[in-house]
Coordinates of C-alpha atoms and ligand atoms in Angstrom, one line a residue:
M1 CA 1.8 9.2 10.5
S2 CA 5.3 8.3 9.8
R3 CA 7.0 10.2 12.1
S4 CA 5.9 11.8 15.7
A5 CA 3.8 14.7 15.4
H6 CA 5.5 17.5 13.5
P7 CA 5.4 21.1 14.7
A8 CA 2.8 23.1 12.2
G9 CA 5.6 24.1 10.0
P10 CA 8.5 26.5 9.8
R11 CA 7.6 30.1 10.3
H12 CA 10.8 31.4 8.7
A13 CA 12.7 30.1 5.9
D14 CA 15.7 30.2 7.9
V15 CA 14.6 28.4 11.0
L16 CA 13.7 25.2 9.9
P17 CA 12.8 22.6 12.5
E18 CA 15.6 20.1 13.4
G19 CA 15.4 17.0 11.6
H20 CA 11.8 18.0 9.9
Y21 CA 13.4 17.4 6.4
S22 CA 16.7 17.6 4.5
G23 CA 17.8 20.7 3.4
P24 CA 17.9 21.4 -0.5
A25 CA 19.8 18.6 -2.2
A26 CA 23.0 19.5 -3.7
D27 CA 21.6 19.4 -7.2
L28 CA 17.6 19.6 -7.6
N29 CA 18.1 18.1 -10.9
E30 CA 19.2 14.8 -9.4
L31 CA 16.2 12.4 -9.1
D32 CA 17.3 9.9 -6.3
S33 CA 16.7 6.2 -7.3
K34 CA 15.2 5.2 -3.9
V35 CA 12.2 7.1 -4.3
W36 CA 11.6 7.1 -8.2
A37 CA 10.5 4.3 -10.2
Q38 CA 13.3 2.4 -12.0
T39 CA 13.0 3.4 -15.5
V40 CA 13.1 7.4 -14.6
T41 CA 15.9 9.2 -15.7
R42 CA 16.6 12.9 -16.7
D43 CA 17.4 13.2 -20.4
D44 CA 20.2 15.9 -20.6
D45 CA 20.3 16.0 -24.2
A46 CA 16.6 17.3 -24.3
N47 CA 16.9 20.3 -21.8
G48 CA 16.6 18.0 -18.9
V49 CA 13.1 16.5 -19.4
V50 CA 12.5 13.5 -17.3
T51 CA 11.5 10.2 -19.2
V52 CA 9.9 7.0 -17.7
G53 CA 9.5 3.5 -19.4
G54 CA 11.2 5.4 -22.1
I55 CA 8.8 8.1 -22.8
D56 CA 9.3 11.9 -21.7
V57 CA 6.8 13.5 -19.4
K58 CA 5.7 16.3 -21.7
T59 CA 4.6 13.9 -24.3
L60 CA 2.8 11.9 -21.4
A61 CA 1.2 15.1 -20.6
E62 CA 0.1 16.1 -23.8
R63 CA -1.3 12.6 -24.6
H64 CA -3.1 12.0 -21.2
G65 CA -3.5 15.3 -19.6
T66 CA -2.5 16.1 -16.2
P67 CA -2.7 15.4 -13.1
A68 CA -1.9 11.5 -14.0
Y69 CA -0.6 8.6 -12.3
V70 CA 2.2 7.4 -14.2
L71 CA 3.0 3.8 -13.4
D72 CA 6.3 2.1 -14.6
E73 CA 5.2 -1.7 -15.8
D74 CA 8.4 -2.9 -15.7
D75 CA 9.1 -1.8 -12.3
F76 CA 5.8 -2.9 -11.0
R77 CA 6.7 -6.7 -12.4
Q78 CA 10.1 -6.8 -11.1
R79 CA 9.3 -5.9 -7.6
A80 CA 6.1 -8.5 -7.7
R81 CA 8.6 -10.9 -9.1
A82 CA 11.5 -10.0 -6.4
W83 CA 8.7 -10.6 -3.6
R84 CA 7.8 -14.0 -5.3
T85 CA 11.4 -15.4 -5.7
A86 CA 12.5 -13.9 -2.3
F87 CA 9.8 -16.1 -0.6
G88 CA 10.2 -19.2 -3.0
H89 CA 7.9 -22.2 -3.3
D90 CA 7.2 -22.7 0.5
A91 CA 5.4 -19.6 1.2
D92 CA 2.9 -17.4 -0.6
V93 CA 3.0 -13.6 -1.5
F94 CA -0.5 -11.9 -1.3
Y95 CA -0.6 -8.5 -3.2
A96 CA -2.7 -6.4 -1.0
G97 CA -5.1 -5.1 -3.5
K98 CA -6.4 -2.1 -1.5
A99 CA -3.1 -0.2 -2.1
F100 CA -4.2 0.0 -5.8
L101 CA -6.0 -2.2 -7.6
S102 CA -7.2 -2.5 -11.5
R103 CA -7.6 -5.2 -14.1
A104 CA -4.0 -4.7 -15.5
V105 CA -2.7 -5.0 -12.0
V106 CA -4.4 -8.3 -11.6
R107 CA -3.2 -9.7 -14.8
W108 CA 0.5 -8.8 -14.0
L109 CA 0.3 -10.3 -10.4
H110 CA -1.4 -13.3 -11.9
E111 CA 1.6 -13.9 -14.6
E112 CA 4.2 -12.9 -11.9
G113 CA 2.7 -15.7 -9.6
L114 CA 1.5 -13.8 -6.8
N115 CA -1.8 -14.3 -5.2
L116 CA -4.3 -11.4 -4.2
D117 CA -6.0 -10.0 -1.0
V118 CA -9.3 -8.4 -1.4
C119 CA -11.3 -6.7 1.2
S120 CA -14.6 -5.9 -0.5
G121 CA -17.0 -7.2 -2.9
G122 CA -15.7 -4.4 -5.4
E123 CA -12.2 -5.7 -5.1
L124 CA -13.4 -9.0 -5.6
A125 CA -15.4 -8.3 -8.9
T126 CA -12.0 -6.7 -10.2
A127 CA -10.1 -9.6 -9.4
L128 CA -12.2 -12.2 -10.8
S129 CA -13.1 -10.2 -13.9
A130 CA -9.5 -10.2 -14.8
G131 CA -9.0 -13.7 -14.5
M132 CA -7.3 -14.2 -11.1
P133 CA -8.2 -17.8 -10.2
A134 CA -10.3 -17.6 -7.3
D135 CA -8.3 -20.1 -5.1
R136 CA -5.3 -17.5 -5.2
I137 CA -7.7 -15.0 -3.7
A138 CA -7.9 -14.0 0.1
F139 CA -11.0 -12.2 1.4
H140 CA -10.4 -9.9 4.4
G141 CA -12.4 -7.2 6.2
N142 CA -14.0 -6.6 9.7
N143 CA -17.4 -6.2 8.3
K144 CA -17.9 -8.3 5.2
S145 CA -21.6 -8.3 4.2
T146 CA -23.7 -11.5 4.1
D147 CA -23.5 -11.0 0.2
E148 CA -19.7 -10.5 0.0
I149 CA -19.3 -13.6 1.9
E150 CA -21.9 -15.5 -0.1
R151 CA -20.2 -14.3 -3.4
A152 CA -16.7 -15.2 -2.0
I153 CA -17.7 -18.6 -1.1
R154 CA -19.5 -19.3 -4.4
A155 CA -16.5 -18.0 -6.3
G156 CA -14.3 -20.5 -4.4
V157 CA -12.1 -18.0 -2.9
G158 CA -8.8 -19.8 -1.4
R159 CA -9.2 -18.4 2.0
I160 CA -11.6 -16.0 4.1
V161 CA -9.9 -14.3 6.9
L162 CA -12.1 -14.4 9.8
D163 CA -12.2 -11.1 12.0
S164 CA -14.8 -11.7 14.7
F165 CA -16.7 -14.2 16.8
Q166 CA -19.7 -13.4 14.7
E167 CA -18.2 -13.9 11.5
I168 CA -16.9 -17.4 12.4
V169 CA -20.6 -18.4 12.9
R170 CA -21.7 -16.3 9.8
V171 CA -19.0 -17.8 7.5
A172 CA -19.6 -21.4 8.7
H173 CA -23.4 -21.0 8.1
I174 CA -23.3 -19.4 4.7
A175 CA -20.6 -22.2 3.8
Q176 CA -22.9 -25.0 5.0
S177 CA -25.8 -23.8 3.3
L178 CA -23.9 -23.6 0.0
G179 CA -22.7 -27.2 0.5
K180 CA -19.2 -26.1 0.9
R181 CA -16.4 -26.1 3.5
Q182 CA -14.5 -22.9 3.3
R183 CA -10.9 -22.6 4.0
V184 CA -10.4 -19.7 6.8
Q185 CA -7.6 -18.2 8.7
I186 CA -8.6 -16.6 12.0
R187 CA -6.8 -12.8 12.3
I188 CA -5.7 -12.3 15.6
T189 CA -4.3 -9.3 17.5
V190 CA -1.1 -9.8 19.2
G191 CA -0.5 -6.7 21.0
V192 CA 2.1 -5.4 18.7
E193 CA 1.9 -2.2 16.9
A194 CA 4.6 -1.3 14.3
H195 CA 4.9 2.1 12.4
T196 CA 8.2 3.0 10.8
H197 CA 11.2 3.2 13.2
E198 CA 9.5 2.2 16.2
F199 CA 7.2 -0.8 17.5
I200 CA 5.1 -1.3 20.5
A201 CA 5.4 -4.8 22.0
T202 CA 2.6 -4.0 24.5
A203 CA 0.1 -2.2 22.4
H204 CA -3.7 -2.4 23.7
E205 CA -5.5 -4.5 21.4
D206 CA -7.8 -1.6 21.2
Q207 CA -8.7 -1.7 17.6
K208 CA -11.7 -2.7 15.0
F209 CA -9.5 -5.6 13.4
G210 CA -8.9 -9.1 14.4
I211 CA -9.5 -11.0 17.9
P212 CA -7.2 -10.3 20.9
L213 CA -4.9 -12.9 21.7
A214 CA -5.0 -11.6 25.4
G215 CA -7.6 -13.2 27.7
G216 CA -7.7 -16.3 25.6
Q217 CA -10.2 -14.9 23.1
A218 CA -8.0 -16.0 20.3
A219 CA -7.8 -19.6 21.6
E220 CA -11.5 -19.5 22.3
A221 CA -12.0 -18.4 18.5
V222 CA -9.8 -21.3 17.4
R223 CA -12.2 -23.8 19.6
R224 CA -15.3 -22.5 17.8
A225 CA -13.9 -22.7 14.4
L226 CA -12.6 -26.1 14.9
Q227 CA -16.2 -27.1 15.8
L228 CA -18.1 -26.0 12.9
D229 CA -18.6 -28.2 9.7
G230 CA -18.6 -25.4 7.2
L231 CA -15.0 -24.4 8.0
E232 CA -11.7 -25.6 7.4
L233 CA -9.2 -23.9 9.8
I234 CA -6.0 -23.5 7.8
G235 CA -4.0 -21.0 10.0
I236 CA -3.5 -17.9 11.8
H237 CA -3.5 -14.4 10.5
S238 CA -1.5 -11.2 12.3
H239 CA -1.1 -7.8 10.6
I240 CA 1.0 -5.4 12.9
G241 CA 1.2 -2.1 10.9
S242 CA 2.2 -0.1 8.1
Q243 CA 5.2 1.6 6.6
I244 CA 7.4 -0.5 9.0
F245 CA 11.2 -0.6 8.4
D246 CA 12.2 -2.3 11.8
M247 CA 11.6 -6.1 11.8
S248 CA 11.7 -6.6 15.4
G249 CA 7.9 -6.0 15.6
F250 CA 7.5 -9.1 13.4
E251 CA 9.7 -11.0 15.7
V252 CA 7.5 -10.4 18.6
A253 CA 4.5 -10.8 16.5
A254 CA 5.6 -14.3 15.3
H255 CA 6.7 -15.5 18.6
R256 CA 3.2 -14.7 20.0
V257 CA 1.5 -16.5 17.0
V258 CA 3.8 -19.3 17.3
G259 CA 2.9 -19.6 20.9
L260 CA -1.0 -19.9 19.8
L261 CA -0.1 -22.7 17.5
K262 CA 1.6 -24.6 19.9
D263 CA -1.4 -24.0 22.7
I264 CA -3.6 -25.3 19.9
R265 CA -1.4 -28.5 19.1
D266 CA -1.5 -29.0 22.9
E267 CA -5.3 -28.5 23.4
H268 CA -6.5 -30.2 20.1
G269 CA -3.7 -32.3 18.7
I270 CA -3.4 -30.6 15.6
E271 CA -0.8 -28.6 14.0
L272 CA -2.3 -25.8 11.7
P273 CA -0.5 -25.7 8.4
E274 CA -0.3 -21.9 7.5
I275 CA 0.8 -18.5 9.1
D276 CA 0.3 -15.2 7.8
L277 CA 2.3 -12.2 9.0
G278 CA 0.5 -9.6 7.0
G279 CA 2.1 -6.7 5.1
G280 CA 3.1 -3.2 6.2
L281 CA 6.7 -3.3 4.6
G282 CA 7.9 0.3 4.3
I283 CA 9.0 2.2 1.2
A284 CA 11.1 5.3 0.6
Y285 CA 9.0 8.3 0.4
T286 CA 12.0 10.6 0.8
S287 CA 15.7 10.1 0.5
D288 CA 15.9 9.7 4.3
D289 CA 14.0 6.5 3.9
D290 CA 16.0 3.3 3.7
P291 CA 13.6 0.1 3.2
R292 CA 14.8 -3.5 3.2
E293 CA 14.8 -5.4 0.0
P294 CA 12.3 -8.2 -0.3
H295 CA 15.1 -11.0 -0.2
E296 CA 16.2 -9.6 3.2
I297 CA 12.7 -9.4 4.7
A298 CA 12.1 -13.2 3.3
K299 CA 15.3 -14.2 4.9
A300 CA 14.5 -12.7 8.2
L301 CA 10.8 -13.4 8.5
T302 CA 11.6 -17.1 7.5
E303 CA 14.4 -17.5 10.3
I304 CA 11.9 -16.0 12.8
V305 CA 9.2 -18.4 12.1
T306 CA 11.6 -21.6 11.7
R307 CA 13.2 -20.6 14.9
E308 CA 10.1 -20.1 17.0
C309 CA 8.6 -23.4 15.6
D310 CA 11.9 -25.4 16.2
S311 CA 11.6 -24.2 19.6
A312 CA 8.0 -25.0 20.2
R313 CA 8.7 -28.4 18.5
L314 CA 6.4 -27.6 15.8
R315 CA 6.4 -28.4 12.1
T316 CA 7.3 -24.8 10.3
P317 CA 3.8 -23.9 8.7
R318 CA 3.8 -22.4 5.4
I319 CA 4.2 -18.6 5.5
S320 CA 2.4 -15.9 3.8
V321 CA 2.9 -12.4 3.6
E322 CA 0.6 -9.6 2.0
P323 CA 2.8 -6.4 0.5
G324 CA 0.9 -3.8 -1.0
R325 CA 2.7 -0.6 -0.6
A326 CA 6.2 -2.2 -1.0
I327 CA 5.1 -3.4 -4.5
V328 CA 3.3 -0.9 -5.9
G329 CA 4.2 2.2 -4.2
P330 CA 7.4 3.0 -5.7
T331 CA 6.3 2.3 -9.2
A332 CA 4.2 5.2 -9.9
F333 CA 4.4 9.3 -9.6
T334 CA 1.9 11.7 -9.9
L335 CA 2.3 14.2 -12.8
Y336 CA 1.1 17.7 -12.3
E337 CA 1.0 21.1 -14.2
V338 CA 2.2 23.9 -12.0
G339 CA -0.6 26.8 -11.7
T340 CA -0.7 29.7 -9.5
I341 CA 2.5 30.3 -7.6
K342 CA 2.6 32.5 -4.5
P343 CA 5.3 33.5 -2.5
L344 CA 4.7 34.4 1.0
D345 CA 7.3 36.7 2.2
G346 CA 9.7 35.4 4.9
L347 CA 7.5 32.0 5.1
R348 CA 7.5 30.0 1.9
T349 CA 6.1 29.8 -1.7
Y350 CA 3.0 27.9 -2.1
V351 CA 2.7 26.1 -5.5
S352 CA -0.6 25.1 -6.8
V353 CA -1.0 21.9 -8.9
D354 CA -3.9 21.1 -10.7
G355 CA -4.8 18.2 -8.4
G356 CA -4.7 17.8 -4.6
M357 CA -6.3 15.9 -1.9
S358 CA -8.4 14.2 -4.2
D359 CA -5.6 12.4 -5.7
N360 CA -3.5 12.3 -2.5
I361 CA -5.0 12.4 0.6
R362 CA -2.1 10.8 2.5
T363 CA -0.4 14.2 3.2
A364 CA -3.8 15.4 5.0
L365 CA -4.5 12.3 6.5
Y366 CA -1.3 10.8 7.9
D367 CA 0.9 13.8 7.7
A368 CA 2.7 11.8 5.2
E369 CA 6.2 13.0 3.7
Y370 CA 6.6 13.3 0.0
S371 CA 9.3 14.8 -2.2
V372 CA 8.8 16.5 -5.7
A373 CA 10.8 17.4 -8.4
L374 CA 10.5 19.6 -11.5
V375 CA 10.3 17.2 -14.5
S376 CA 9.7 18.9 -17.7
R377 CA 13.2 20.9 -17.9
R378 CA 16.4 21.2 -15.8
S379 CA 17.0 24.3 -13.7
D380 CA 20.0 25.6 -12.1
A381 CA 18.1 28.6 -10.4
E382 CA 18.5 28.8 -6.6
P383 CA 16.3 26.5 -4.6
M384 CA 13.3 28.0 -2.9
L385 CA 11.3 26.6 -0.1
A386 CA 7.9 25.4 -1.4
R387 CA 4.6 24.0 -0.3
V388 CA 3.0 22.0 -3.0
V389 CA -0.7 22.3 -2.5
G390 CA -4.0 21.2 -4.4
K391 CA -6.9 23.2 -5.9
H392 CA -9.4 22.2 -3.5
C393 CA -11.5 24.4 -1.0
E394 CA -9.6 23.2 2.0
S395 CA -6.5 24.7 3.6
G396 CA -5.3 21.4 4.6
D397 CA -5.0 20.4 0.9
I398 CA -1.6 19.8 1.0
V399 CA 0.5 17.5 -1.5
V400 CA 4.1 17.8 -0.3
K401 CA 4.3 20.0 3.0
D402 CA 8.2 21.0 2.7
A403 CA 10.1 20.9 -0.3
F404 CA 12.6 22.6 -2.4
L405 CA 11.9 23.5 -5.8
P406 CA 13.9 25.4 -8.3
G407 CA 13.3 29.5 -7.8
D408 CA 12.6 29.9 -11.5
L409 CA 9.3 27.6 -11.6
A410 CA 6.7 29.0 -13.4
P411 CA 3.1 28.2 -14.3
G412 CA 3.1 25.5 -17.0
D413 CA 6.0 23.7 -15.6
L414 CA 5.4 19.9 -14.9
I415 CA 6.3 18.7 -11.3
A416 CA 5.9 15.1 -10.4
V417 CA 5.6 13.7 -6.7
P418 CA 7.3 10.1 -6.7
A419 CA 6.1 7.0 -4.7
T420 CA 2.4 7.7 -5.1
G421 CA 1.5 4.0 -6.4
A422 CA 0.1 3.1 -3.2
Y423 CA -2.9 4.6 -1.3
C424 CA -3.4 7.5 -3.5
R425 CA -5.6 6.4 -6.7
S426 CA -7.1 3.6 -4.2
M427 CA -8.4 6.5 -1.8
A428 CA -8.8 9.2 -4.4
S429 CA -12.1 11.2 -4.1
N430 CA -14.3 13.4 -6.2
Y431 CA -14.1 16.3 -3.7
N432 CA -15.1 19.5 -5.1
H433 CA -16.3 17.3 -8.1
V434 CA -12.8 17.4 -9.5
L435 CA -12.3 14.3 -11.7
R436 CA -10.1 11.3 -10.5
P437 CA -6.9 11.3 -12.6
P438 CA -6.0 8.3 -14.8
V439 CA -3.5 5.9 -14.2
V440 CA -1.0 5.5 -17.1
A441 CA 1.2 2.4 -17.6
V442 CA 4.5 3.0 -19.5
K443 CA 6.7 0.2 -20.7
D444 CA 9.4 0.2 -23.8
G445 CA 8.5 3.5 -25.0
E446 CA 4.6 3.3 -25.1
S447 CA 2.1 4.5 -22.5
R448 CA -1.3 2.7 -22.0
V449 CA -4.3 4.1 -20.2
I450 CA -4.9 1.3 -17.7
V451 CA -7.6 3.3 -15.5
R452 CA -8.9 6.2 -17.6
R453 CA -9.7 9.9 -16.4
E454 CA -13.0 10.5 -14.8
T455 CA -15.2 12.8 -16.9
E456 CA -17.8 15.2 -16.1
E457 CA -20.2 12.9 -17.7
D458 CA -19.2 10.0 -15.2
L459 CA -20.2 12.3 -12.3
L460 CA -23.6 13.4 -13.9
R461 CA -24.4 10.0 -14.6
L462 CA -24.5 9.2 -10.6
D463 CA -26.6 12.2 -10.1
V464 CA -29.9 10.9 -11.1
G465 CA -31.6 14.0 -10.0
Ligands
PLP1 C1 -3.3 -3.1 4.6 C2 -3.0 -4.6 4.8 C3 -2.0 -5.0 4.0 C4 -1.0 -4.1 3.2 O1 -0.4 -3.0 3.8 P1 1.0 -2.6 3.0 O2 1.4 -1.4 4.2 O3 0.4 -2.0 1.9 O4 1.8 -3.6 2.8 C5 -1.9 -6.5 4.2 N1 -2.7 -7.1 5.0 C6 -3.8 -6.6 5.7 C7 -4.5 -7.4 6.5 C8 -3.9 -5.3 5.6 O5 -5.0 -4.8 6.2

């Protein structure tokens, strides 16, 4: 999804499509710090085994099995803190729980001063059970059930992001019947669509999320929300895409959201105090990606909003952002054991691992790009063009479409795919009744399972026969 549609893939190893992916790195043993979690290094005293959080991957594989998501806790905390610090006290950072949520993660976020986005009863339950204060939780979704809305209001969530005309009435009604006034934002679609290096400023608002700004619909939603006693309208919300590197999409979005704030002031005589610009900031999946640092993003967004508000003569509202991928994505890699290796003459070598599309659906779903490295030892063998595939009964079961791995790769070697912290475990499935891998947090030479591996017992428990 990050690039325009790819050709089906190279037919011959020597006629690779231009710009499809980089050729083999000069040294396949090198680990690009852009795509690997911060504490990842190769230990050249120990045959080149890779370590993370002070533990080598062979020990991790022995202790926890493969496949496993290995998450660098220090890296997670540092990224969370960097976002928090970058935005300072006049803004809020909501971590988007859908990227990856567990109770340990909720505690880290709480400790680092971040807020949390949830978009289902299950995510809300996870957040509350780990002690996230309800007033630091935002509830999202285009089809929240009555039960979910009621639970969120009862719990006292800080905001519900209203996504439709029906929901405005529904939330107001439920809040009122509970004797409460719920803080809400209205999610609008501003006609900007942003992905990676391009954005479209005139996209059709042809999507399931939000209320279109076009045709005065957003203004009408505001009118209705302001009339309902059960609601306290605190701001406008806009989320424009995912894996975004180019800030100009946010610029256009902010311009349009502020335009609405101005219209609201002119019509109702009120200045809404908050504006949420959503998430979607990109990370490096391969060495070709160059994401911005949180402080650059914070500076750019704050300047954009301030400038727009100044020219509309509005007080600058409190800004919030909702990064998910940009915090958790780079902090984890998936550790796999190599199984069957199948060289196809003149094409490529298929390297099968003990997981696949059940632990990483992004390649099949979005044509996502990843890199991969041999991590259980170093190798100076010639690079071979490889495709890393899973063990599922599906030919689209690809983890890494095009990658170079050492030519002496053998069954039993450990390979790792970096930048799998976001949208991998959270989108994992039980396809083929493959068991979902654990998430293992590493820090200061210790490893701790924060989400355990699924067992066959777990599978059979749901099958009540
Ligand atoms: C998905 C989503 C996010 C997080 O997106 P990332 O790409 O993980 O940063 C933030 N806000 C909303 C409303 C979303 O739907």
